[in-house]
């Protein structure tokens, strides 16, 4: 597991920013929950967090880096968000079997802001794959902030989604015009089925004279076939420089002879890619 | 220059009302409503029914109201009628804390007595303890039968559980109960019922007699015969009958805001500086507009 001492890490970052009084209350409350094991103590404790920890104050960046802390600072998490995740992680560490139905209940009745929090940090929960339903369900939302919470800057989908779920997410992100560069582990989760979907979707858009985010093409890199080779030709000969770059990047990293040969016709671009002057990270710069 | 009063209806069950009601309420000056959680006419048999109901009070209904320029708040609680199904009530009580901190929840309510049974008493007290622990305002529903005794008992139990009477709204008062309520420092709300009980002519006389301090007017409009315009209509009748405007503003707006604004969730700026009405915004893919062109104000209401 990537996150071994999650509650300890979260405790450290939380206590460095929150007021002592609130932290004392929290420790006390957790002891009470651990002792009584009642739903009431957990739910009341959860509810009270909103009055003890600020939703407006962001975590200060902390030099002691752990995975959990990096994640919180990447999202500019508020004290309230961190305290909510801490409480859930902590009770699940205490007794997963006993507390997971209650944690599920808390997630089930979440409002938009709470759900955003849970989705962003789902990966920190012990046995995180057990909360996959929540993550997959979030793909169906039409509320952009919820969709972004699971899709962007989040390692959960890459770690736990199957190909079908991952592809569904990727396609919908493109469809909703999210910033695709913020999706994690795109190269690792690329698959043959997704590259076919990408090509089909592109043809639909082209037929309707509509543009596609050039970043969208990245997952096809390792799956260039006859159809995609033609798509690459189209990208490389496009008037849009960003599309040229996207096509070039796909071809360069494809390890496909025909694609590499195609790229040879654009020596300047090939050189820029080989020298890492152009990468997926600098595609639009 | 027209000087329209702003109105708050602090007790109205909008879930049972149509969008026509929202439209006329907004036109009559209603800027904010509070929807107490209550029973739905038919008893629920599953805790999931309560959960979905509460979720709609903090999710869908505020969105629906916002499409008509009205700010929606709610109170969350287990009502007295359904407290009598004890096995179910236990599960509902367990669920409540998960709603009490949410953004539009301004109090625990409406709770109290209906037939004044032991089960009602038990769950009323449990919720008062919760209010105490969470430092929340309480909205009390008083019984329709044996009203005076039930009202006095409600107040005594609140005091017994250590609540500040200034933080408890006793609802559905009449001429018989109002004095006791005010004398003990509680806030007295009055429901204006069309045809029966508390009509708005009587309300005018009550304000004339008892003044406007700690007195609130509401409609309690729901799925029964009721009038969602009861508060604006009463305000206008009061003015016609010579009640000073200052008292009308207090009883039909300011007192409700002061009483329910204590936990900081309900703020005048929500309707004084609205983020303009954007009906094209979707919630779970469901706009309340069916084929009409969305009305989008790009300016504030002046
Ligand atoms: Zn009611």
Short mmCIF file of N, CA and C in Angstrom, two decimals, chain B residues 8 34 45 49 90 96 103 105 120 126 139 144 157-158 160 170-171 186 231 235-236 271 284 287 294-295 302:
data_model
loop_
_atom_site.label_atom_id
_atom_site.label_comp_id
_atom_site.label_asym_id
_atom_site.label_seq_id
_atom_site.Cartn_x
_atom_site.Cartn_y
_atom_site.Cartn_z
N UNK B 8 -39.98 37.06 4.96
CA UNK B 8 -39.46 35.71 5.18
C UNK B 8 -40.62 34.85 5.68
N UNK B 34 -38.14 29.03 5.18
CA UNK B 34 -37.58 27.94 5.97
C UNK B 34 -38.57 26.79 5.91
N UNK B 45 -42.34 4.11 6.42
CA UNK B 45 -42.11 2.81 7.04
C UNK B 45 -40.64 2.41 7.03
N UNK B 49 -36.68 6.29 3.57
CA UNK B 49 -37.63 7.33 3.13
C UNK B 49 -37.31 8.65 3.81
N UNK B 90 -35.81 5.25 16.25
CA UNK B 90 -34.42 5.06 16.69
C UNK B 90 -33.45 5.23 15.51
N UNK B 96 -29.95 11.73 11.99
CA UNK B 96 -30.09 13.20 12.02
C UNK B 96 -28.78 13.98 12.03
N UNK B 103 -25.33 22.99 4.82
CA UNK B 103 -25.30 24.43 4.56
C UNK B 103 -26.59 25.21 4.77
N UNK B 105 -29.19 24.24 6.75
CA UNK B 105 -29.93 23.77 7.93
C UNK B 105 -29.78 24.79 9.06
N UNK B 120 -43.30 10.09 22.04
CA UNK B 120 -43.05 11.47 21.58
C UNK B 120 -42.12 12.19 22.54
N UNK B 126 -34.49 13.47 23.25
CA UNK B 126 -33.23 13.08 22.59
C UNK B 126 -32.77 14.18 21.63
N UNK B 139 -36.94 24.49 16.71
CA UNK B 139 -38.26 24.92 16.27
C UNK B 139 -39.27 23.89 16.76
N UNK B 144 -52.14 20.32 18.37
CA UNK B 144 -53.42 20.96 18.05
C UNK B 144 -54.48 20.64 19.09
N UNK B 157 -39.81 21.25 29.22
CA UNK B 157 -38.82 20.23 28.85
C UNK B 157 -37.58 20.88 28.22
N UNK B 158 -37.80 21.91 27.43
CA UNK B 158 -36.65 22.63 26.84
C UNK B 158 -35.74 23.20 27.93
N UNK B 160 -35.57 22.21 31.03
CA UNK B 160 -34.99 21.08 31.76
C UNK B 160 -33.73 20.56 31.07
N UNK B 170 -41.30 28.62 19.55
CA UNK B 170 -42.50 27.83 19.80
C UNK B 170 -43.52 28.20 18.71
N UNK B 171 -43.93 27.19 17.93
CA UNK B 171 -44.76 27.51 16.76
C UNK B 171 -46.23 27.17 16.99
N UNK B 186 -39.36 32.74 25.46
CA UNK B 186 -39.28 31.99 24.20
C UNK B 186 -39.75 32.89 23.05
N UNK B 231 -48.09 35.01 4.75
CA UNK B 231 -47.27 36.03 5.41
C UNK B 231 -47.36 37.39 4.69
N UNK B 235 -48.94 40.77 6.29
CA UNK B 235 -48.16 42.01 6.36
C UNK B 235 -48.97 43.16 5.77
N UNK B 236 -49.60 42.89 4.65
CA UNK B 236 -50.34 43.97 3.99
C UNK B 236 -51.59 44.35 4.80
N UNK B 271 -29.84 37.10 -0.02
CA UNK B 271 -30.84 37.64 -0.96
C UNK B 271 -30.60 39.12 -1.30
N UNK B 284 -28.04 17.66 -11.13
CA UNK B 284 -28.28 16.27 -11.49
C UNK B 284 -29.09 16.15 -12.76
N UNK B 287 -33.42 20.27 -14.69
CA UNK B 287 -33.90 21.62 -14.51
C UNK B 287 -35.39 21.53 -14.21
N UNK B 294 -35.00 29.84 -20.24
CA UNK B 294 -34.57 30.25 -18.90
C UNK B 294 -34.55 31.76 -18.74
N UNK B 295 -34.95 32.18 -17.55
CA UNK B 295 -34.89 33.60 -17.25
C UNK B 295 -33.57 33.85 -16.53
N UNK B 302 -33.16 45.19 -7.70
CA UNK B 302 -33.00 46.51 -7.08
C UNK B 302 -34.26 46.92 -6.33
#
